[in-house]
PDB file of C-alpha atoms in Angstrom:
ATOM      1  CA  MET A   1      28.974 -26.349   1.375  1.00  0.00           C
ATOM      2  CA  LEU A   2      30.140 -24.135  -1.492  1.00  0.00           C
ATOM      3  CA  MET A   3      27.109 -21.844  -1.041  1.00  0.00           C
ATOM      4  CA  GLU A   4      27.918 -21.417   2.644  1.00  0.00           C
ATOM      5  CA  GLN A   5      31.465 -20.322   1.804  1.00  0.00           C
ATOM      6  CA  LEU A   6      30.180 -17.852  -0.778  1.00  0.00           C
ATOM      7  CA  LYS A   7      27.709 -16.377   1.708  1.00  0.00           C
ATOM      8  CA  ARG A   8      30.422 -15.879   4.316  1.00  0.00           C
ATOM      9  CA  ASN A   9      32.804 -14.154   1.879  1.00  0.00           C
ATOM     10  CA  ARG A  10      30.273 -11.714   0.416  1.00  0.00           C
ATOM     11  CA  PRO A  11      30.845  -8.067   1.312  1.00  0.00           C
ATOM     12  CA  VAL A  12      28.146  -6.360   3.354  1.00  0.00           C
ATOM     13  CA  LEU A  13      26.332  -3.580   1.491  1.00  0.00           C
ATOM     14  CA  TRP A  14      24.877  -1.749   4.498  1.00  0.00           C
ATOM     15  CA  ASN A  15      28.167  -0.776   6.070  1.00  0.00           C
ATOM     16  CA  ARG A  16      29.061   2.554   7.665  1.00  0.00           C
ATOM     17  CA  ASN A  17      30.397   4.179   4.481  1.00  0.00           C
ATOM     18  CA  PHE A  18      27.306   3.270   2.472  1.00  0.00           C
ATOM     19  CA  ILE A  19      24.964   4.661   5.126  1.00  0.00           C
ATOM     20  CA  GLN A  20      26.980   7.884   5.334  1.00  0.00           C
ATOM     21  CA  CYS A  21      26.792   8.277   1.556  1.00  0.00           C
ATOM     22  CA  CYS A  22      23.024   7.726   1.604  1.00  0.00           C
ATOM     23  CA  VAL A  23      22.506  10.251   4.398  1.00  0.00           C
ATOM     24  CA  SER A  24      24.700  12.888   2.750  1.00  0.00           C
ATOM     25  CA  TYR A  25      22.922  12.406  -0.599  1.00  0.00           C
ATOM     26  CA  PHE A  26      19.547  12.730   1.123  1.00  0.00           C
ATOM     27  CA  LEU A  27      20.572  15.928   2.926  1.00  0.00           C
ATOM     28  CA  MET A  28      22.020  17.454  -0.240  1.00  0.00           C
ATOM     29  CA  ASN A  29      18.809  16.801  -2.168  1.00  0.00           C
ATOM     30  CA  LEU A  30      16.694  17.994   0.744  1.00  0.00           C
ATOM     31  CA  SER A  31      18.495  21.329   0.773  1.00  0.00           C
ATOM     32  CA  PHE A  32      18.137  21.607  -3.003  1.00  0.00           C
ATOM     33  CA  TYR A  33      14.389  20.989  -2.953  1.00  0.00           C
ATOM     34  CA  MET A  34      13.870  23.318   0.016  1.00  0.00           C
ATOM     35  CA  LEU A  35      15.660  26.100  -1.862  1.00  0.00           C
ATOM     36  CA  LEU A  36      13.849  25.558  -5.160  1.00  0.00           C
ATOM     37  CA  PRO A  37      10.418  27.003  -4.165  1.00  0.00           C
ATOM     38  CA  THR A  38      11.959  30.212  -2.814  1.00  0.00           C
ATOM     39  CA  MET A  39      14.210  30.909  -5.782  1.00  0.00           C
ATOM     40  CA  PRO A  40      11.528  32.331  -8.137  1.00  0.00           C
ATOM     41  CA  LEU A  41      10.407  34.844  -5.518  1.00  0.00           C
ATOM     42  CA  TYR A  42      13.962  35.945  -4.862  1.00  0.00           C
ATOM     43  CA  LEU A  43      14.760  36.246  -8.564  1.00  0.00           C
ATOM     44  CA  THR A  44      11.614  38.160  -9.513  1.00  0.00           C
ATOM     45  CA  GLU A  45      11.080  40.340  -6.429  1.00  0.00           C
ATOM     46  CA  GLY A  46      14.567  40.610  -5.012  1.00  0.00           C
ATOM     47  CA  LEU A  47      16.583  40.940  -8.198  1.00  0.00           C
ATOM     48  CA  GLY A  48      13.847  42.336 -10.462  1.00  0.00           C
ATOM     49  CA  MET A  49      14.048  39.680 -13.170  1.00  0.00           C
ATOM     50  CA  SER A  50      11.169  38.767 -15.434  1.00  0.00           C
ATOM     51  CA  ALA A  51       9.316  35.487 -15.041  1.00  0.00           C
ATOM     52  CA  ALA A  52      10.917  34.163 -18.241  1.00  0.00           C
ATOM     53  CA  GLN A  53      14.420  34.920 -16.987  1.00  0.00           C
ATOM     54  CA  ALA A  54      13.669  33.313 -13.633  1.00  0.00           C
ATOM     55  CA  GLY A  55      12.302  30.234 -15.399  1.00  0.00           C
ATOM     56  CA  LEU A  56      15.413  29.974 -17.565  1.00  0.00           C
ATOM     57  CA  ILE A  57      17.710  30.271 -14.551  1.00  0.00           C
ATOM     58  CA  LEU A  58      15.740  27.686 -12.562  1.00  0.00           C
ATOM     59  CA  SER A  59      15.686  25.238 -15.456  1.00  0.00           C
ATOM     60  CA  CYS A  60      19.472  25.573 -15.821  1.00  0.00           C
ATOM     61  CA  TYR A  61      19.825  25.153 -12.052  1.00  0.00           C
ATOM     62  CA  THR A  62      17.675  22.019 -12.107  1.00  0.00           C
ATOM     63  CA  VAL A  63      19.378  20.422 -15.118  1.00  0.00           C
ATOM     64  CA  GLY A  64      22.868  21.252 -13.877  1.00  0.00           C
ATOM     65  CA  GLY A  65      22.205  20.298 -10.260  1.00  0.00           C
TER      66      GLY A  65
END
Protein backbone atom coordinates (compact mmCIF):
# COMPACT_ATOMS: atom_id res chain seq x y z
CA MET A 1 0.00 0.00 0.00
CA LEU A 2 2.80 2.44 0.85
CA MET A 3 4.62 1.57 -2.41
CA GLU A 4 1.49 2.31 -4.42
CA GLN A 5 1.20 5.76 -2.84
CA LEU A 6 4.86 6.48 -3.56
CA LYS A 7 4.46 5.43 -7.19
CA ARG A 8 1.47 7.71 -7.66
CA ASN A 9 3.22 10.75 -6.15
CA ARG A 10 6.46 10.44 -8.12
CA PRO A 11 7.05 13.19 -10.68
CA VAL A 12 7.20 12.13 -14.32
CA LEU A 13 10.62 12.61 -15.92
CA TRP A 14 9.54 12.55 -19.58
CA ASN A 15 7.35 15.62 -19.46
CA ARG A 16 7.11 18.38 -22.06
CA ASN A 17 9.85 20.58 -20.57
CA PHE A 18 12.33 17.72 -20.37
CA ILE A 19 11.71 16.71 -23.99
CA GLN A 20 12.10 20.31 -25.15
CA CYS A 21 15.41 20.59 -23.29
CA CYS A 22 16.65 17.35 -24.87
CA VAL A 23 15.66 18.45 -28.37
CA SER A 24 17.23 21.90 -27.98
CA TYR A 25 20.46 20.37 -26.62
CA PHE A 26 20.56 17.93 -29.53
CA LEU A 27 20.04 20.69 -32.11
CA MET A 28 22.67 22.91 -30.50
CA ASN A 29 25.25 20.12 -30.58
CA LEU A 30 24.24 19.15 -34.10
CA SER A 31 24.91 22.67 -35.34
CA PHE A 32 28.24 22.73 -33.50
CA TYR A 33 29.44 19.47 -35.02
CA MET A 34 28.23 20.44 -38.50
CA LEU A 35 30.21 23.68 -38.28
CA LEU A 36 33.39 22.09 -36.92
CA PRO A 37 34.57 20.35 -40.15
CA THR A 38 34.21 23.53 -42.21
CA MET A 39 36.01 25.83 -39.79
CA PRO A 40 39.61 24.80 -40.68
CA LEU A 41 39.00 25.44 -44.37
CA TYR A 42 37.50 28.84 -43.67
CA LEU A 43 40.31 29.80 -41.30
CA THR A 44 43.16 28.67 -43.55
CA GLU A 45 41.79 29.53 -47.01
CA GLY A 46 39.36 32.31 -46.25
CA LEU A 47 41.27 34.20 -43.59
CA GLY A 48 44.80 33.10 -44.54
CA MET A 49 45.79 31.67 -41.16
CA SER A 50 48.40 28.98 -40.71
CA ALA A 51 47.44 25.43 -39.78
CA ALA A 52 48.83 25.94 -36.27
CA GLN A 53 46.72 29.06 -35.72
CA ALA A 54 43.62 27.30 -37.02
CA GLY A 55 44.30 24.35 -34.72
CA LEU A 56 44.70 26.66 -31.72
CA ILE A 57 41.45 28.48 -32.51
CA LEU A 58 39.53 25.22 -33.02
CA SER A 59 40.87 23.73 -29.80
CA CYS A 60 39.78 26.86 -27.89
CA TYR A 61 36.40 26.70 -29.64
CA THR A 62 35.99 23.04 -28.69
CA VAL A 63 37.07 23.44 -25.06
CA GLY A 64 35.01 26.59 -24.56
CA GLY A 65 31.94 25.32 -26.39
